[in-house]
Amino acid sequence: SSRIFQAVPNTLLKEGTEYTFRAFLISSSGKYYSEPVKLTLKPQPSAKSLTWKKLSNASLPAEIEVYETTSQLSGRPFHAWYAIGDLSKGNVIFKVQVPNKAITIDNQAGEDCYILVNGGYFWNGTHTGLAILGNTASGSINPVRGSLRITDPEYDVMYNVTRGVFGIDNSDKPFVCWAATAKDGKHYYFGSPVPSVKGEAKYGPISASTPHRTEPNPKFALSAGPVLLYDGKCPFDFLETEKGTEYYMNNFEIMPYDIFGPNVLADRTAVGYTEDGRIVIFICDGRIAESKGANLVELAMVMKGIGCRYAVNFDGGGSTGMMIAGEHINDQTPNNRPVVSTLGFFKNNRI
């Protein structure tokens, strides 16, 4: 007597391939099938190819290059930087840091740090999410509210979600996936998100039986979200369901209103990697006259324009910051916010 709703993430599909979909329902009275429907993925948004200037810094090794742009983004002022690092020679390593209290990135960047940016989300000075530090996991990815607005009917609706993770494995190879923490405290990793849809599709607790599991064997990793690029595709858009404003069809990670939406233009932090395995660490300023920031689809397409095949969004807004060889390079107004996690490139002191 009621509609049953499920979305299919594009991470399960290949571009340019026609698929046949058929829904089925198993109930106490039998099994029922819909008529088959043939569908093909719509074209992806175009990569944003900006004009990047290479910056020189004598304190950085040859394995790390840094670029800056003041090109306009969608007709708006835009100021951004990215560092691209090659870990293959063993001179540079990638690490995640989670101090026991909130500290500015300036004070988290030690002498062995080449590039450092802010990391995951936090609340009341506590990291909210999953961190892997030298193969040791801390934190968790828990069910989230459908809305952070107390007056919203979705405030008291909880969703079991997967959240985007960026990390490196024990061979120092980068990976992007979705992760969640089960009731027994175990962390599971997936090659596709659980397709939660606010106001429509809810799923039971995450478990080992959830489809499309992957085992990245993470050495250093950090969750945030959403995943911006997965195998070259942006797994989300801003298409709304029939319920309208803030009820998005493809916001599978149930990101809140101050992060997700076509008009949410903000400072952004993102990390991804290219086809050949080089890691890209990106920031842009936002909400100032010189740089108006980016929404998440624009951010995904900027990362794709840089050459990323996979990428994850990290905490933005007042948390966004980048240290390059001890120098804080982006705008710090109105403040340089203390953060509870960071990630970046470091000197390999074992060599």
CSV table of C-alpha atoms in Angstrom, one decimal:
chain,number,residue,atom,x,y,z
A,1,SER,CA,0.0,0.0,0.0
A,2,SER,CA,3.0,2.3,0.0
A,3,ARG,CA,5.8,3.2,-2.4
A,4,ILE,CA,9.1,1.3,-2.1
A,5,PHE,CA,12.1,3.4,-3.2
A,6,GLN,CA,15.7,2.6,-4.0
A,7,ALA,CA,18.4,4.5,-5.8
A,8,VAL,CA,21.2,2.8,-7.7
A,9,PRO,CA,24.6,4.6,-7.3
A,10,ASN,CA,26.5,5.3,-10.5
A,11,THR,CA,29.6,3.6,-8.9
A,12,LEU,CA,28.0,0.3,-9.9
A,13,LEU,CA,27.6,1.3,-13.6
A,14,LYS,CA,29.9,2.0,-16.5
A,15,GLU,CA,29.5,5.1,-18.7
A,16,GLY,CA,28.3,4.4,-22.2
A,17,THR,CA,26.8,1.0,-21.3
A,18,GLU,CA,23.0,0.3,-21.6
A,19,TYR,CA,21.6,-1.6,-18.6
A,20,THR,CA,18.3,-3.4,-18.0
A,21,PHE,CA,16.7,-2.7,-14.6
A,22,ARG,CA,13.9,-4.7,-13.1
A,23,ALA,CA,12.5,-4.2,-9.7
A,24,PHE,CA,11.3,-7.1,-7.6
A,25,LEU,CA,9.5,-7.4,-4.2
A,26,ILE,CA,9.3,-10.4,-2.0
A,27,SER,CA,6.4,-10.4,0.4
A,28,SER,CA,4.4,-13.0,2.4
A,29,SER,CA,2.1,-13.4,-0.6
A,30,GLY,CA,4.8,-14.1,-3.2
A,31,LYS,CA,7.4,-12.5,-5.4
A,32,TYR,CA,6.5,-9.7,-7.8
A,33,TYR,CA,8.5,-8.1,-10.7
A,34,SER,CA,8.2,-4.8,-12.5
A,35,GLU,CA,8.5,-4.5,-16.2
A,36,PRO,CA,12.1,-4.2,-17.4
A,37,VAL,CA,13.5,-0.7,-18.2
A,38,LYS,CA,16.6,0.0,-20.3
A,39,LEU,CA,18.7,3.0,-19.1
A,40,THR,CA,22.1,4.5,-19.7
A,41,LEU,CA,24.0,6.8,-17.4
A,42,LYS,CA,23.7,10.5,-18.3
A,43,PRO,CA,26.9,12.3,-19.2
A,44,GLN,CA,29.1,13.4,-16.4
A,45,PRO,CA,29.7,17.1,-15.7
A,46,SER,CA,32.7,18.5,-17.6
A,47,ALA,CA,36.1,18.7,-15.9
A,48,LYS,CA,37.1,22.2,-14.9
A,49,SER,CA,40.4,23.0,-16.6
A,50,LEU,CA,41.8,26.1,-14.8
A,51,THR,CA,45.1,27.9,-15.4
A,52,TRP,CA,47.5,26.8,-12.8
A,53,LYS,CA,50.9,28.4,-12.0
A,54,LYS,CA,53.7,26.2,-10.6
A,55,LEU,CA,55.1,27.7,-7.4
A,56,SER,CA,58.8,27.3,-6.5
A,57,ASN,CA,59.9,26.4,-2.9
A,58,ALA,CA,63.4,25.4,-2.1
A,59,SER,CA,62.2,23.6,1.0
A,60,LEU,CA,60.2,21.0,-0.9
A,61,PRO,CA,61.8,17.9,-2.4
A,62,ALA,CA,61.5,17.1,-6.2
A,63,GLU,CA,58.7,14.6,-5.4
A,64,ILE,CA,56.3,17.4,-4.4
A,65,GLU,CA,55.0,20.2,-6.7
A,66,VAL,CA,52.7,23.0,-5.7
A,67,TYR,CA,50.3,25.0,-8.0
A,68,GLU,CA,48.1,28.1,-7.5
A,69,THR,CA,45.3,29.5,-9.6
A,70,THR,CA,43.3,32.7,-9.6
A,71,SER,CA,41.2,31.6,-12.6
A,72,GLN,CA,37.5,32.3,-12.3
A,73,LEU,CA,35.2,29.4,-11.4
A,74,SER,CA,31.8,29.5,-13.1
A,75,GLY,CA,32.3,33.2,-13.5
A,76,ARG,CA,33.2,33.9,-9.9
A,77,PRO,CA,36.5,34.9,-8.3
A,78,PHE,CA,38.4,31.8,-7.2
A,79,HIS,CA,41.7,31.3,-5.4
A,80,ALA,CA,43.0,27.8,-5.0
A,81,TRP,CA,46.2,25.7,-4.4
A,82,TYR,CA,47.1,22.1,-4.7
A,83,ALA,CA,50.2,20.0,-4.0
A,84,ILE,CA,50.8,16.8,-5.9
A,85,GLY,CA,53.2,14.2,-4.4
A,86,ASP,CA,54.9,11.1,-5.6
A,87,LEU,CA,55.4,8.5,-2.8
A,88,SER,CA,57.0,5.9,-5.1
A,89,LYS,CA,60.6,6.9,-4.4
A,90,GLY,CA,60.3,6.5,-0.6
A,91,ASN,CA,61.5,10.0,0.3
A,92,VAL,CA,58.0,11.4,1.0
A,93,ILE,CA,55.3,9.7,3.0
A,94,PHE,CA,51.6,10.5,3.6
A,95,LYS,CA,50.3,10.6,7.1
A,96,VAL,CA,47.2,11.4,9.1
A,97,GLN,CA,47.4,13.1,12.5
A,98,VAL,CA,44.7,13.2,15.2
A,99,PRO,CA,45.9,15.2,18.3
A,100,ASN,CA,44.1,14.8,21.6
A,101,LYS,CA,42.6,18.3,21.3
A,102,ALA,CA,41.9,20.9,18.7
A,103,ILE,CA,45.0,22.6,17.4
A,104,THR,CA,45.6,25.0,14.5
A,105,ILE,CA,47.4,23.5,11.4
A,106,ASP,CA,50.2,25.9,12.1
A,107,ASN,CA,50.9,24.1,15.3
A,108,GLN,CA,50.4,20.6,13.9
A,109,ALA,CA,53.0,21.1,11.2
A,110,GLY,CA,56.3,20.0,12.6
A,111,GLU,CA,59.8,20.2,11.1
A,112,ASP,CA,59.3,17.0,9.1
A,113,CYS,CA,56.1,18.3,7.5
A,114,TYR,CA,56.2,19.4,3.8
A,115,ILE,CA,52.4,19.9,3.2
A,116,LEU,CA,49.6,19.9,5.7
A,117,VAL,CA,45.9,20.6,5.5
A,118,ASN,CA,42.9,20.2,7.8
A,119,GLY,CA,41.1,16.9,7.9
A,120,GLY,CA,37.8,15.5,9.0
A,121,TYR,CA,34.7,16.8,10.7
A,122,PHE,CA,34.5,17.4,14.4
A,123,TRP,CA,32.1,18.6,17.1
A,124,ASN,CA,32.8,20.2,20.4
A,125,GLY,CA,36.5,19.6,19.9
A,126,THR,CA,36.1,15.9,19.2
A,127,HIS,CA,36.8,14.1,15.9
A,128,THR,CA,33.6,12.7,14.3
A,129,GLY,CA,34.5,9.9,12.0
A,130,LEU,CA,37.1,7.2,11.5
A,131,ALA,CA,40.9,7.6,11.5
A,132,ILE,CA,43.6,5.0,10.8
A,133,LEU,CA,47.0,5.9,12.2
A,134,GLY,CA,49.8,3.5,11.4
A,135,ASN,CA,47.3,0.6,11.0
A,136,THR,CA,45.5,1.5,14.3
A,137,ALA,CA,41.9,2.6,14.0
A,138,SER,CA,40.3,5.2,16.2
A,139,GLY,CA,36.8,6.7,16.2
A,140,SER,CA,33.8,5.4,14.3
A,141,ILE,CA,31.3,6.2,11.6
A,142,ASN,CA,27.8,6.2,13.2
A,143,PRO,CA,24.2,6.7,12.1
A,144,VAL,CA,23.5,10.4,11.3
A,145,ARG,CA,20.4,12.6,11.6
A,146,GLY,CA,18.5,13.4,8.4
A,147,SER,CA,18.8,17.1,9.3
A,148,LEU,CA,20.8,19.2,11.8
A,149,ARG,CA,18.0,21.7,12.1
A,150,ILE,CA,16.0,21.0,15.3
A,151,THR,CA,12.8,22.2,13.8
A,152,ASP,CA,13.1,19.9,10.7
A,153,PRO,CA,11.0,16.7,10.9
A,154,GLU,CA,14.1,14.8,9.8
A,155,TYR,CA,16.0,15.9,12.9
A,156,ASP,CA,14.9,12.8,14.8
A,157,VAL,CA,15.2,10.4,11.8
A,158,MET,CA,18.5,8.4,11.9
A,159,TYR,CA,20.2,7.0,8.8
A,160,ASN,CA,22.8,4.2,8.7
A,161,VAL,CA,25.3,5.6,6.2
A,162,THR,CA,28.7,5.0,4.7
A,163,ARG,CA,31.1,7.9,4.5
A,164,GLY,CA,33.9,8.8,2.2
A,165,VAL,CA,37.5,7.8,3.2
A,166,PHE,CA,40.9,8.7,1.7
A,167,GLY,CA,44.0,6.8,2.7
A,168,ILE,CA,47.0,4.8,1.8
A,169,ASP,CA,47.6,1.1,2.2
A,170,ASN,CA,50.6,-0.7,3.6
A,171,SER,CA,52.3,-0.5,0.2
A,172,ASP,CA,51.8,3.3,0.3
A,173,LYS,CA,49.2,3.1,-2.5
A,174,PRO,CA,46.3,5.6,-2.2
A,175,PHE,CA,42.7,4.5,-2.1
A,176,VAL,CA,39.2,6.0,-1.9
A,177,CYS,CA,36.2,4.1,-0.6
A,178,TRP,CA,33.2,4.3,1.7
A,179,ALA,CA,33.3,3.1,5.3
A,180,ALA,CA,31.0,2.5,8.2
A,181,THR,CA,31.2,1.0,11.7
A,182,ALA,CA,29.0,-2.0,12.6
A,183,LYS,CA,27.3,-2.5,15.9
A,184,ASP,CA,30.1,-4.8,17.0
A,185,GLY,CA,32.6,-1.9,16.6
A,186,LYS,CA,34.2,-3.4,13.4
A,187,HIS,CA,35.0,-1.1,10.5
A,188,TYR,CA,34.0,-2.2,7.0
A,189,TYR,CA,35.0,-0.7,3.7
A,190,PHE,CA,33.0,-0.6,0.5
A,191,GLY,CA,33.4,0.1,-3.2
A,192,SER,CA,30.0,1.8,-3.4
A,193,PRO,CA,27.9,3.8,-0.9
A,194,VAL,CA,24.9,2.5,0.9
A,195,PRO,CA,22.3,4.4,-1.2
A,196,SER,CA,20.4,6.2,1.7
A,197,VAL,CA,17.9,8.8,0.4
A,198,LYS,CA,16.7,11.3,2.9
A,199,GLY,CA,12.9,11.0,3.4
A,200,GLU,CA,12.7,7.9,1.2
A,201,ALA,CA,15.2,5.0,1.6
A,202,LYS,CA,16.5,3.8,4.9
A,203,TYR,CA,18.7,0.8,5.5
A,204,GLY,CA,19.5,-1.5,8.4
A,205,PRO,CA,22.7,-1.4,10.4
A,206,ILE,CA,26.0,-1.8,8.4
A,207,SER,CA,27.4,-5.3,8.5
A,208,ALA,CA,29.9,-7.6,6.8
A,209,SER,CA,27.1,-8.8,4.5
A,210,THR,CA,26.6,-5.4,2.9
A,211,PRO,CA,27.4,-5.7,-0.8
A,212,HIS,CA,30.5,-4.5,-2.7
A,213,ARG,CA,33.0,-4.8,0.2
A,214,THR,CA,36.6,-4.0,-0.4
A,215,GLU,CA,39.6,-4.5,1.8
A,216,PRO,CA,42.1,-1.6,1.4
A,217,ASN,CA,44.2,-2.7,4.4
A,218,PRO,CA,44.7,1.0,5.4
A,219,LYS,CA,47.9,2.2,7.0
A,220,PHE,CA,46.8,5.9,7.2
A,221,ALA,CA,43.2,7.0,6.4
A,222,LEU,CA,40.6,9.5,7.4
A,223,SER,CA,36.9,9.7,6.8
A,224,ALA,CA,34.9,12.8,5.9
A,225,GLY,CA,32.8,13.0,2.7
A,226,PRO,CA,31.3,13.0,0.4
A,227,VAL,CA,33.4,11.0,-2.1
A,228,LEU,CA,33.9,13.5,-5.0
A,229,LEU,CA,35.2,11.1,-7.6
A,230,TYR,CA,35.2,7.4,-7.9
A,231,ASP,CA,36.7,5.9,-11.0
A,232,GLY,CA,36.4,9.2,-12.7
A,233,LYS,CA,32.7,9.6,-11.9
A,234,CYS,CA,31.0,12.0,-9.4
A,235,PRO,CA,28.7,9.8,-7.3
A,236,PHE,CA,26.2,12.6,-6.5
A,237,ASP,CA,24.4,15.5,-7.9
A,238,PHE,CA,21.8,18.0,-6.7
A,239,LEU,CA,18.7,16.4,-8.2
A,240,GLU,CA,15.9,16.6,-5.6
A,241,THR,CA,13.2,14.0,-4.9
A,242,GLU,CA,9.5,14.8,-5.0
A,243,LYS,CA,9.8,16.2,-1.5
A,244,GLY,CA,11.8,19.2,-2.8
A,245,THR,CA,14.3,21.4,-1.0
A,246,GLU,CA,17.2,19.6,0.7
A,247,TYR,CA,15.7,16.1,-0.2
A,248,TYR,CA,18.4,15.0,-2.7
A,249,MET,CA,18.1,11.8,-4.7
A,250,ASN,CA,21.9,11.1,-4.7
A,251,ASN,CA,23.1,12.6,-1.4
A,252,PHE,CA,23.8,9.0,-0.2
A,253,GLU,CA,26.2,10.1,2.6
A,254,ILE,CA,23.4,12.3,4.0
A,255,MET,CA,25.7,15.4,4.1
A,256,PRO,CA,24.1,18.3,5.9
A,257,TYR,CA,22.7,21.5,4.5
A,258,ASP,CA,25.8,23.6,5.3
A,259,ILE,CA,28.0,21.3,3.2
A,260,PHE,CA,25.8,19.9,0.4
A,261,GLY,CA,23.7,21.9,-2.1
A,262,PRO,CA,24.0,23.8,-5.3
A,263,ASN,CA,24.2,27.1,-3.6
A,264,VAL,CA,26.6,26.1,-0.8
A,265,LEU,CA,29.8,27.9,-1.9
A,266,ALA,CA,32.5,27.6,0.6
A,267,ASP,CA,36.2,27.2,1.3
A,268,ARG,CA,37.0,23.6,0.5
A,269,THR,CA,39.6,21.0,1.3
A,270,ALA,CA,39.9,17.8,-0.8
A,271,VAL,CA,42.4,15.0,-1.3
A,272,GLY,CA,42.5,12.6,-4.3
A,273,TYR,CA,44.9,10.7,-6.6
A,274,THR,CA,45.7,10.4,-10.2
A,275,GLU,CA,45.7,7.4,-12.5
A,276,ASP,CA,49.4,6.9,-11.9
A,277,GLY,CA,49.0,7.0,-8.1
A,278,ARG,CA,50.2,10.5,-7.3
A,279,ILE,CA,48.3,12.1,-4.4
A,280,VAL,CA,46.7,15.5,-4.8
A,281,ILE,CA,46.0,17.7,-1.8
A,282,PHE,CA,43.8,20.7,-2.6
A,283,ILE,CA,42.3,23.8,-0.9
A,284,CYS,CA,40.4,26.8,-2.1
A,285,ASP,CA,39.4,30.0,-0.3
A,286,GLY,CA,35.7,30.9,-0.1
A,287,ARG,CA,33.3,33.6,1.1
A,288,ILE,CA,35.7,36.4,0.6
A,289,ALA,CA,35.8,39.0,-2.2
A,290,GLU,CA,38.9,37.4,-3.7
A,291,SER,CA,37.5,33.9,-3.8
A,292,LYS,CA,33.8,32.8,-3.6
A,293,GLY,CA,34.5,29.1,-3.1
A,294,ALA,CA,32.9,26.1,-4.8
A,295,ASN,CA,29.9,23.8,-4.4
A,296,LEU,CA,30.7,20.1,-4.2
A,297,VAL,CA,30.0,19.3,-7.9
A,298,GLU,CA,32.3,22.1,-9.0
A,299,LEU,CA,34.9,20.9,-6.5
A,300,ALA,CA,34.7,17.4,-8.0
A,301,MET,CA,35.1,18.7,-11.5
A,302,VAL,CA,38.1,20.9,-10.5
A,303,MET,CA,39.8,17.8,-9.0
A,304,LYS,CA,39.0,15.9,-12.2
A,305,GLY,CA,40.5,18.8,-14.2
A,306,ILE,CA,43.7,18.5,-12.2
A,307,GLY,CA,43.9,14.8,-13.2
A,308,CYS,CA,42.3,13.0,-10.2
A,309,ARG,CA,40.5,9.8,-10.8
A,310,TYR,CA,39.4,9.4,-7.2
A,311,ALA,CA,38.9,12.1,-4.5
A,312,VAL,CA,37.2,12.9,-1.2
A,313,ASN,CA,35.9,16.1,0.3
A,314,PHE,CA,37.2,17.0,3.8
A,315,ASP,CA,36.1,19.7,6.3
A,316,GLY,CA,35.8,23.1,4.8
A,317,GLY,CA,34.7,26.6,5.7
A,318,GLY,CA,36.7,28.1,8.5
A,319,SER,CA,38.6,24.8,9.0
A,320,THR,CA,40.2,25.0,5.5
A,321,GLY,CA,43.9,25.7,5.6
A,322,MET,CA,47.2,24.7,4.0
A,323,MET,CA,50.7,24.8,5.3
A,324,ILE,CA,53.6,24.6,2.7
A,325,ALA,CA,57.0,24.1,4.3
A,326,GLY,CA,55.9,25.9,7.5
A,327,GLU,CA,54.0,28.8,5.8
A,328,HIS,CA,50.3,29.2,6.1
A,329,ILE,CA,49.4,30.2,2.5
A,330,ASN,CA,45.6,30.7,2.3
A,331,ASP,CA,43.3,33.4,3.8
A,332,GLN,CA,42.9,33.2,7.6
A,333,THR,CA,40.0,35.6,8.1
A,334,PRO,CA,38.1,35.6,10.3
A,335,ASN,CA,40.3,33.1,12.2
A,336,ASN,CA,42.7,30.3,11.9
A,337,ARG,CA,40.4,27.6,13.4
A,338,PRO,CA,41.9,24.8,15.6
A,339,VAL,CA,41.1,21.4,14.1
A,340,VAL,CA,41.3,17.9,15.5
A,341,SER,CA,42.7,16.1,12.5
A,342,THR,CA,45.2,16.9,9.6
A,343,LEU,CA,46.7,15.0,6.7
A,344,GLY,CA,49.6,15.7,4.4
A,345,PHE,CA,53.1,15.0,3.1
A,346,PHE,CA,56.0,14.4,5.4
A,347,LYS,CA,59.7,13.6,5.2
A,348,ASN,CA,60.4,9.9,5.5
A,349,ASN,CA,62.7,9.9,8.5
A,350,ARG,CA,63.5,6.2,8.1
A,351,ILE,CA,65.7,6.9,5.1
